[in-house]
PDB file of C-alpha atoms in Angstrom:
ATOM      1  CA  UNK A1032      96.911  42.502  60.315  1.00  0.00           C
ATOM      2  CA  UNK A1033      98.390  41.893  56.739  1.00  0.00           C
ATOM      3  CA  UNK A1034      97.556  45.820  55.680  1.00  0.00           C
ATOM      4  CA  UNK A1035      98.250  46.837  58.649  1.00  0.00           C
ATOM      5  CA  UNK A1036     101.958  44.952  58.143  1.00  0.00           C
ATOM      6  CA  UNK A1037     102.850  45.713  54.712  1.00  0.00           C
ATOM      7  CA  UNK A1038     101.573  49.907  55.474  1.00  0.00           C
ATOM      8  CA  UNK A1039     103.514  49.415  59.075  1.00  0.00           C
ATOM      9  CA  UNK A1040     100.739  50.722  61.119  1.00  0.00           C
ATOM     10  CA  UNK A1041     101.581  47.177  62.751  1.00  0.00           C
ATOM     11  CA  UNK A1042     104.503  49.177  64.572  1.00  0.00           C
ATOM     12  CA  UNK A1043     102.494  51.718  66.319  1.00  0.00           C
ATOM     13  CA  UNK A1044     100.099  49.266  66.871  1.00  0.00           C
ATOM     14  CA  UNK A1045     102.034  46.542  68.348  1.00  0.00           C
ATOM     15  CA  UNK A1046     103.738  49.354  71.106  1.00  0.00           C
ATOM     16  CA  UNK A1047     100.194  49.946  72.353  1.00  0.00           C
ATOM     17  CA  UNK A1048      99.436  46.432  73.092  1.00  0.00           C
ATOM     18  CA  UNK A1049     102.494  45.816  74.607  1.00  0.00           C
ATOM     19  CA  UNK A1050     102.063  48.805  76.560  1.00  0.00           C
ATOM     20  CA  UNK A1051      98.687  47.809  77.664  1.00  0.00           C
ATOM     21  CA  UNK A1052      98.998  44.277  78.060  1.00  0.00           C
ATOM     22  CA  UNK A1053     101.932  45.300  80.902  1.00  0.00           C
ATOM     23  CA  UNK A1054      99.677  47.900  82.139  1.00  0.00           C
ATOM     24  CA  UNK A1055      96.507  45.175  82.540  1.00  0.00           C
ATOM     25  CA  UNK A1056      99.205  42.341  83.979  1.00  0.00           C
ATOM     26  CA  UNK A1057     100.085  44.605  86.378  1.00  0.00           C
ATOM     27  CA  UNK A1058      96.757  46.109  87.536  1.00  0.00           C
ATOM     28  CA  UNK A1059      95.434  42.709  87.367  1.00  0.00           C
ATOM     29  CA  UNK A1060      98.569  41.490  90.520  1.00  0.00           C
ATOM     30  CA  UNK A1061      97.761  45.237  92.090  1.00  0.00           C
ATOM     31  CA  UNK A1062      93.508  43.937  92.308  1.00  0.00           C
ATOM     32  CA  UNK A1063      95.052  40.897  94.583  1.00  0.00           C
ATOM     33  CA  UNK A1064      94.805  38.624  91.271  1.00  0.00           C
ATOM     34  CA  UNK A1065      97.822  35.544  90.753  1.00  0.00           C
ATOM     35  CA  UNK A1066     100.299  36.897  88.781  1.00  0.00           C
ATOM     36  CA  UNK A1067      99.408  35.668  85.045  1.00  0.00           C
ATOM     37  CA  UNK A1068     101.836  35.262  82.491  1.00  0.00           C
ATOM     38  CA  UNK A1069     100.648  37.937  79.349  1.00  0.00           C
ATOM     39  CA  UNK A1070     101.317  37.030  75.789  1.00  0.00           C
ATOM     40  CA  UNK A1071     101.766  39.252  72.852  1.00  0.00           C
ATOM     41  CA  UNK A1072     102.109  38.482  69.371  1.00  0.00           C
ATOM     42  CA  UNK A1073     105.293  40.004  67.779  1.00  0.00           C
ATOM     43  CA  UNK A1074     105.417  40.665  63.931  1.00  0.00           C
ATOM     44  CA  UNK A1075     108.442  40.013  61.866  1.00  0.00           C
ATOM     45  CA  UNK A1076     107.956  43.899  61.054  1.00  0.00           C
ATOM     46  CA  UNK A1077     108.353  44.931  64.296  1.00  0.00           C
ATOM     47  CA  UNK A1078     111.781  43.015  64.420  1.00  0.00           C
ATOM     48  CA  UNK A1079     113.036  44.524  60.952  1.00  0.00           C
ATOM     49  CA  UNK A1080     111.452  48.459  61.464  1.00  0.00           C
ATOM     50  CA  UNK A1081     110.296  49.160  64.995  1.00  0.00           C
ATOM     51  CA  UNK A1082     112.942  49.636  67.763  1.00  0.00           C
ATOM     52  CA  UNK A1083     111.362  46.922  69.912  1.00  0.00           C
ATOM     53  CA  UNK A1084     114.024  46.509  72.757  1.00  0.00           C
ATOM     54  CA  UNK A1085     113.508  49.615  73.970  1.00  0.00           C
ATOM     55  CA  UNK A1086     109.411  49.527  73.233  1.00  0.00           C
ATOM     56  CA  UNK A1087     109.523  46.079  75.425  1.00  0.00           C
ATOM     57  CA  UNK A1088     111.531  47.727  77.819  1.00  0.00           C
ATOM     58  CA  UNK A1089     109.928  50.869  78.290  1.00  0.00           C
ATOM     59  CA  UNK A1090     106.226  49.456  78.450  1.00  0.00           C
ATOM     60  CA  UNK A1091     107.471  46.880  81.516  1.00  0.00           C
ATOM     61  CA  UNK A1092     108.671  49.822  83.344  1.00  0.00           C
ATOM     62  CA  UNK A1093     105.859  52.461  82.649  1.00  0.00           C
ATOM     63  CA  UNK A1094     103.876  49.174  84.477  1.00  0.00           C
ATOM     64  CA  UNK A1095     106.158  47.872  86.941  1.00  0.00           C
ATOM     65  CA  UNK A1096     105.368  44.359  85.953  1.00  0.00           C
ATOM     66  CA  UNK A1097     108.298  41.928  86.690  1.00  0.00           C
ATOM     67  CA  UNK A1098     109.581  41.200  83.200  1.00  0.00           C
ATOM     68  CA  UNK A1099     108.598  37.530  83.516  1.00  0.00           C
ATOM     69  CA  UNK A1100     105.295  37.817  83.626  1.00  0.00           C
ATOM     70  CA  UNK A1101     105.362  38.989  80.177  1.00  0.00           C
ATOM     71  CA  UNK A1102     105.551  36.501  76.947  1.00  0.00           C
ATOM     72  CA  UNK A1103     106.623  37.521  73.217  1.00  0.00           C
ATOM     73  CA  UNK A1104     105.433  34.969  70.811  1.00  0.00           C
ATOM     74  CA  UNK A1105     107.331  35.151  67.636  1.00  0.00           C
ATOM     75  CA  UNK A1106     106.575  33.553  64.546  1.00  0.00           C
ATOM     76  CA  UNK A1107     108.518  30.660  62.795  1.00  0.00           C
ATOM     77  CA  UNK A1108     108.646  33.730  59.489  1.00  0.00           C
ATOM     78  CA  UNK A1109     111.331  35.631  62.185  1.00  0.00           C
ATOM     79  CA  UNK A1110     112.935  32.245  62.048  1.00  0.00           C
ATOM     80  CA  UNK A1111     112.869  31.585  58.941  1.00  0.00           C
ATOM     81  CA  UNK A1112     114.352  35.103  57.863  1.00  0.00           C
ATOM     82  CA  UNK A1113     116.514  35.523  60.590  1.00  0.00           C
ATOM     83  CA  UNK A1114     119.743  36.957  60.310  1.00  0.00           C
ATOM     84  CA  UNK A1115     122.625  36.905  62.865  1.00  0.00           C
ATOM     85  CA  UNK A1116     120.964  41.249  64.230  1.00  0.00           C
ATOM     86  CA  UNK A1117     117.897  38.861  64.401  1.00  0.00           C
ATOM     87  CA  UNK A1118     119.436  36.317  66.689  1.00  0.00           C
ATOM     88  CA  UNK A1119     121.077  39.073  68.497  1.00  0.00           C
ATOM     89  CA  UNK A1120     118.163  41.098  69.422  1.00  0.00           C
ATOM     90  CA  UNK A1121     115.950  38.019  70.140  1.00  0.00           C
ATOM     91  CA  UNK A1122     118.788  36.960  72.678  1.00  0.00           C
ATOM     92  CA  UNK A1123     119.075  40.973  73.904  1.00  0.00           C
ATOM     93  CA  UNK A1124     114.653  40.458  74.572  1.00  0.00           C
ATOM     94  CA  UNK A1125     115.908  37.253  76.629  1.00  0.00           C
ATOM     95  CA  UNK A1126     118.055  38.427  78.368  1.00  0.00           C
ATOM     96  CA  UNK A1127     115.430  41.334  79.599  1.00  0.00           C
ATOM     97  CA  UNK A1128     113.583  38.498  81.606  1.00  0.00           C
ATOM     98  CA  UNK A1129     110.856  38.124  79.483  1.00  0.00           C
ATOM     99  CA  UNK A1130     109.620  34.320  78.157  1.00  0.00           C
ATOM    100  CA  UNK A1131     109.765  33.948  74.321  1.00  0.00           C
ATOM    101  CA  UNK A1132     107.459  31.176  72.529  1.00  0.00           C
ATOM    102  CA  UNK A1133     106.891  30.470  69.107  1.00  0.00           C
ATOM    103  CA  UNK A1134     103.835  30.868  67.793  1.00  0.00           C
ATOM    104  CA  UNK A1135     101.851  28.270  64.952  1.00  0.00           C
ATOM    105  CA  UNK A1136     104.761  25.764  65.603  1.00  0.00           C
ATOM    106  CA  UNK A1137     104.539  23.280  63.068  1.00  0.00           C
ATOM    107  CA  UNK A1138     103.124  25.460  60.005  1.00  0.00           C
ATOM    108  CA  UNK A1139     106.797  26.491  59.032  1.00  0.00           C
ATOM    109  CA  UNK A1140     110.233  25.471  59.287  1.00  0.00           C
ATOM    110  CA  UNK A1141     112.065  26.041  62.374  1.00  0.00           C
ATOM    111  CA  UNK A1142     115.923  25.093  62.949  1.00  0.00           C
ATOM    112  CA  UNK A1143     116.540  23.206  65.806  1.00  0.00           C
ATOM    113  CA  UNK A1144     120.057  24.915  65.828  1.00  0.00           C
ATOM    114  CA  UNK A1145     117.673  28.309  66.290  1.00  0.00           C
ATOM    115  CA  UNK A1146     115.383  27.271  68.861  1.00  0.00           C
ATOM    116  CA  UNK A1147     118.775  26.282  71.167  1.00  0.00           C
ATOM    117  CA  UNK A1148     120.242  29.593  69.889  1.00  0.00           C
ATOM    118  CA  UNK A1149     117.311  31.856  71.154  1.00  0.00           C
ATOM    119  CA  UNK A1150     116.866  29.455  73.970  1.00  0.00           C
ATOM    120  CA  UNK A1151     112.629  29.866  73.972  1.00  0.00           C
ATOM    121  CA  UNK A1152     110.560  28.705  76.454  1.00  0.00           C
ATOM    122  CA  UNK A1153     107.759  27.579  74.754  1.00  0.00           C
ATOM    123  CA  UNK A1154     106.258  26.149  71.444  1.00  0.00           C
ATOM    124  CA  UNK A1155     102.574  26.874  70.192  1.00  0.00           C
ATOM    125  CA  UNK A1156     101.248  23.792  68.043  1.00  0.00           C
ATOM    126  CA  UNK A1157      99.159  25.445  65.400  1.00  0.00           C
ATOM    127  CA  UNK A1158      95.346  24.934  65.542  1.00  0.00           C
ATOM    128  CA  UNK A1159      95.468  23.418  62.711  1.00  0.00           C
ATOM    129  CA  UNK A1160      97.101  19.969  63.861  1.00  0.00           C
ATOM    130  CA  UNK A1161      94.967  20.224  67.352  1.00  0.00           C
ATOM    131  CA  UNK A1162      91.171  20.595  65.893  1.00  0.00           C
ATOM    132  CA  UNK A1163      90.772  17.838  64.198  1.00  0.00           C
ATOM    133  CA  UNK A1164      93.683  15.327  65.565  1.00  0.00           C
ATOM    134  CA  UNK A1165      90.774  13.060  67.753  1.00  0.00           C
ATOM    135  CA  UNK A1166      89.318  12.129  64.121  1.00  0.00           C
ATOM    136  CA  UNK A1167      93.061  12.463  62.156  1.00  0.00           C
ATOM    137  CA  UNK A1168      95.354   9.986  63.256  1.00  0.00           C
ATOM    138  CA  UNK A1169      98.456  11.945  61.892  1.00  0.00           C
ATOM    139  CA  UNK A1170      97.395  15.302  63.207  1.00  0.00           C
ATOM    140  CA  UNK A1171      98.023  13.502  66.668  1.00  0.00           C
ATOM    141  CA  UNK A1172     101.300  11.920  66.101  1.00  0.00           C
ATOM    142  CA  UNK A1173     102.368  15.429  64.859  1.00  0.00           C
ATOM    143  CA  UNK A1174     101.416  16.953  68.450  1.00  0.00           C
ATOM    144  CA  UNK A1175     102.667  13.723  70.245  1.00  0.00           C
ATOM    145  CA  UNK A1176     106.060  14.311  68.188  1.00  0.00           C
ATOM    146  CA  UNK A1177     106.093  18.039  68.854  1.00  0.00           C
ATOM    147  CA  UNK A1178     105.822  17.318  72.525  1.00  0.00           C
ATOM    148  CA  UNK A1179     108.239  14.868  72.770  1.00  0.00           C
ATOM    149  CA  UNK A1180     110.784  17.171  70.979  1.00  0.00           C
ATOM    150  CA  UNK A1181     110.162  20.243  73.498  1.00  0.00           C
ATOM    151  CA  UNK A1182     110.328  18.412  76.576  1.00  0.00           C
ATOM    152  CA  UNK A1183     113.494  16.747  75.388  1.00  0.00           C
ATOM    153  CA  UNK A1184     114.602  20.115  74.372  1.00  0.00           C
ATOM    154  CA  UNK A1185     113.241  21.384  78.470  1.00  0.00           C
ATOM    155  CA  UNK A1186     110.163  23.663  76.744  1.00  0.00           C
ATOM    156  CA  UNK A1187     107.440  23.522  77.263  1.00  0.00           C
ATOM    157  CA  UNK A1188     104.272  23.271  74.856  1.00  0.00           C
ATOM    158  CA  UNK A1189     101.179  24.945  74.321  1.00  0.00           C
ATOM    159  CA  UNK A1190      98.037  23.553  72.063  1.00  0.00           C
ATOM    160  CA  UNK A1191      95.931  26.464  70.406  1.00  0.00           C
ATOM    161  CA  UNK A1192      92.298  26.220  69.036  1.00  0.00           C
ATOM    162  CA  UNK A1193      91.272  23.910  71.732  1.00  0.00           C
ATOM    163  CA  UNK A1194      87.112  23.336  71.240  1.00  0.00           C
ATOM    164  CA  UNK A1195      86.363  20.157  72.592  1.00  0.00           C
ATOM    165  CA  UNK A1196      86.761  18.185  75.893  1.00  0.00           C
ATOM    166  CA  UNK A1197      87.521  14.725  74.014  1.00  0.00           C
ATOM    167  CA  UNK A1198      90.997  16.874  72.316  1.00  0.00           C
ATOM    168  CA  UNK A1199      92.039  17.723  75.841  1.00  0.00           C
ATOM    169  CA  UNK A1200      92.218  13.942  77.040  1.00  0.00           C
ATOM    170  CA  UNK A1201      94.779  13.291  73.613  1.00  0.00           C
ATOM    171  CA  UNK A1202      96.456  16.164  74.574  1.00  0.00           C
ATOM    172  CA  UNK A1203      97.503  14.647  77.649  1.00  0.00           C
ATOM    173  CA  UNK A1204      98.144  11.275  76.085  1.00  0.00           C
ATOM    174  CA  UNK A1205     100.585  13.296  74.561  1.00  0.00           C
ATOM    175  CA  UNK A1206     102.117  14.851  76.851  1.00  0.00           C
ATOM    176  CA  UNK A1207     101.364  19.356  76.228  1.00  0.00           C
ATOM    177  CA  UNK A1208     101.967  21.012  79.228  1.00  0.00           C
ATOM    178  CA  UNK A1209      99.057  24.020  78.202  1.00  0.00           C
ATOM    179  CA  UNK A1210      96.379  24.407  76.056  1.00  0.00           C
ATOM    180  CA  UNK A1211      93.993  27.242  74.881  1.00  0.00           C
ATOM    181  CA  UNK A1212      90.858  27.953  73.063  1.00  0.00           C
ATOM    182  CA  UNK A1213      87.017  28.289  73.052  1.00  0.00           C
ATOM    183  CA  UNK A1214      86.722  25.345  75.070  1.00  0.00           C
ATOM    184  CA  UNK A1215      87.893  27.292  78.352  1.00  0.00           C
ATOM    185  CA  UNK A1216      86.842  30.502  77.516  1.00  0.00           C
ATOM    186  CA  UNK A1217      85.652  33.294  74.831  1.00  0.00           C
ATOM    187  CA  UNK A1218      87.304  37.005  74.515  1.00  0.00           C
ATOM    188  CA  UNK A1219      86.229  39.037  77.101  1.00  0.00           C
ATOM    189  CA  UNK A1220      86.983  42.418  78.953  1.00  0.00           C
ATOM    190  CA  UNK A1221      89.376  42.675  81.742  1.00  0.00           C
ATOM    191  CA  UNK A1222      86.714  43.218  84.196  1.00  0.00           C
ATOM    192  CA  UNK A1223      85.138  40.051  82.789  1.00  0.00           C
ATOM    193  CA  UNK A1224      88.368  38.212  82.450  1.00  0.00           C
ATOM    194  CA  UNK A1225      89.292  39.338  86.218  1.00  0.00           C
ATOM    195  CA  UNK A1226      85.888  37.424  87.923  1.00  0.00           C
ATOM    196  CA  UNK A1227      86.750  34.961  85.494  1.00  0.00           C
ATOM    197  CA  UNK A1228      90.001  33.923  87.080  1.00  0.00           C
ATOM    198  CA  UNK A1229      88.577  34.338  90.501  1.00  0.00           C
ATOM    199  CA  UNK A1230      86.117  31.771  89.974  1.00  0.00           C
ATOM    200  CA  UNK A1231      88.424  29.176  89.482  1.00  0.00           C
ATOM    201  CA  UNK A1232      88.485  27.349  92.220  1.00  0.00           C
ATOM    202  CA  UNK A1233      92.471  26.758  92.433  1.00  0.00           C
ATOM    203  CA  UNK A1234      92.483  30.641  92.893  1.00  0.00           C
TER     204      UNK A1234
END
């Protein structure tokens, strides 16, 4: 990804995944499946060189999938750079329906001023506070403080690099509303992913 960012290959590349992760979202709802909500990691490069309203837009309706069933997770760098066209088009990719989160929340330094300002949905607590926080006592008042700052700021929160059942329980101690990893599941196809989701018994 770094090469691929500082040659910007990563624009190309990131309008094919958004174009195919709309395309799967969709075909997934047209196969009978729940409508999921789709994430897709945005790089601060495709904010500063790739004209990523209309990529966003056009890839949601080359699809047909409803707009908000389709996540951008930004990074606290788009933050931490961002200038007042940054704020502008992050509010413009609101305003298109989609759900914005930021990703690795916690490794950075995000404004609370911002997060009001772009008015995200979600926050990702970085793997690196959530592996180890049943043996670190700090890594778990980091994600307990995290979570009590997004629900009083009405997000939601999301732990990544989940591996173990024991984190789960402290996650709910703390109060994240999501969580992710190895623990649920590995990478796996579509067709995979699609049996997958059938087999959980809530569907």
């Amino acid at each position: 990804i770094p090469i691929a960012e500082a040659c910007g290959a990563i624009v190309p590349i990131g309008e094919w995944v958004l174009q195919e992760a709309c395309r799967q979202a969709a075909a997934w709802q047209a196969a009978g499946l729940p409508p999921l909500v789709v994430a897709v990691n945005l790089s601060a490069v495709q904010f500063r060189r790739g004209n990523l309203e209309y990529t966003i837009e056009r890839a949601l309706h080359a699809s047909g999938l409803d707009p908000r069933w389709l996540e951008l997770e930004l990074t606290e760098s788009i933050l931490l750079h961002g200038t007042s066209n940054m704020l502008q088009l992050v509010q413009r990719l609101k305003a298109l329906g989609v759900k914005l989160s930021i990703d690795d929340f916690g490794t950075g330094y995000s404004s609370l001023s911002y997060l009001r300002q772009l008015a995200v949905d979600k926050l990702k607590i970085d793997q690196s506070f959530i592996r180890d926080m049943a043996d670190n006592p700090d890594n778990a008042s980091i994600v307990r403080a995290v979570a009590q700052m997004a629900q009083s700021l009405h997000l939601r929160t999301i732990a990544e690099g989940v591996e173990e059942e024991r984190v789960i329980d402290l996650l709910r101690a703390c109060g994240c509303d999501e969580a992710q990893g190895y623990h649920f599941a590995r990478p796996m196809s579509a067709e995979t992913c699609a049996a997958f989701i059938r087999s959980i018994p809530r569907y």
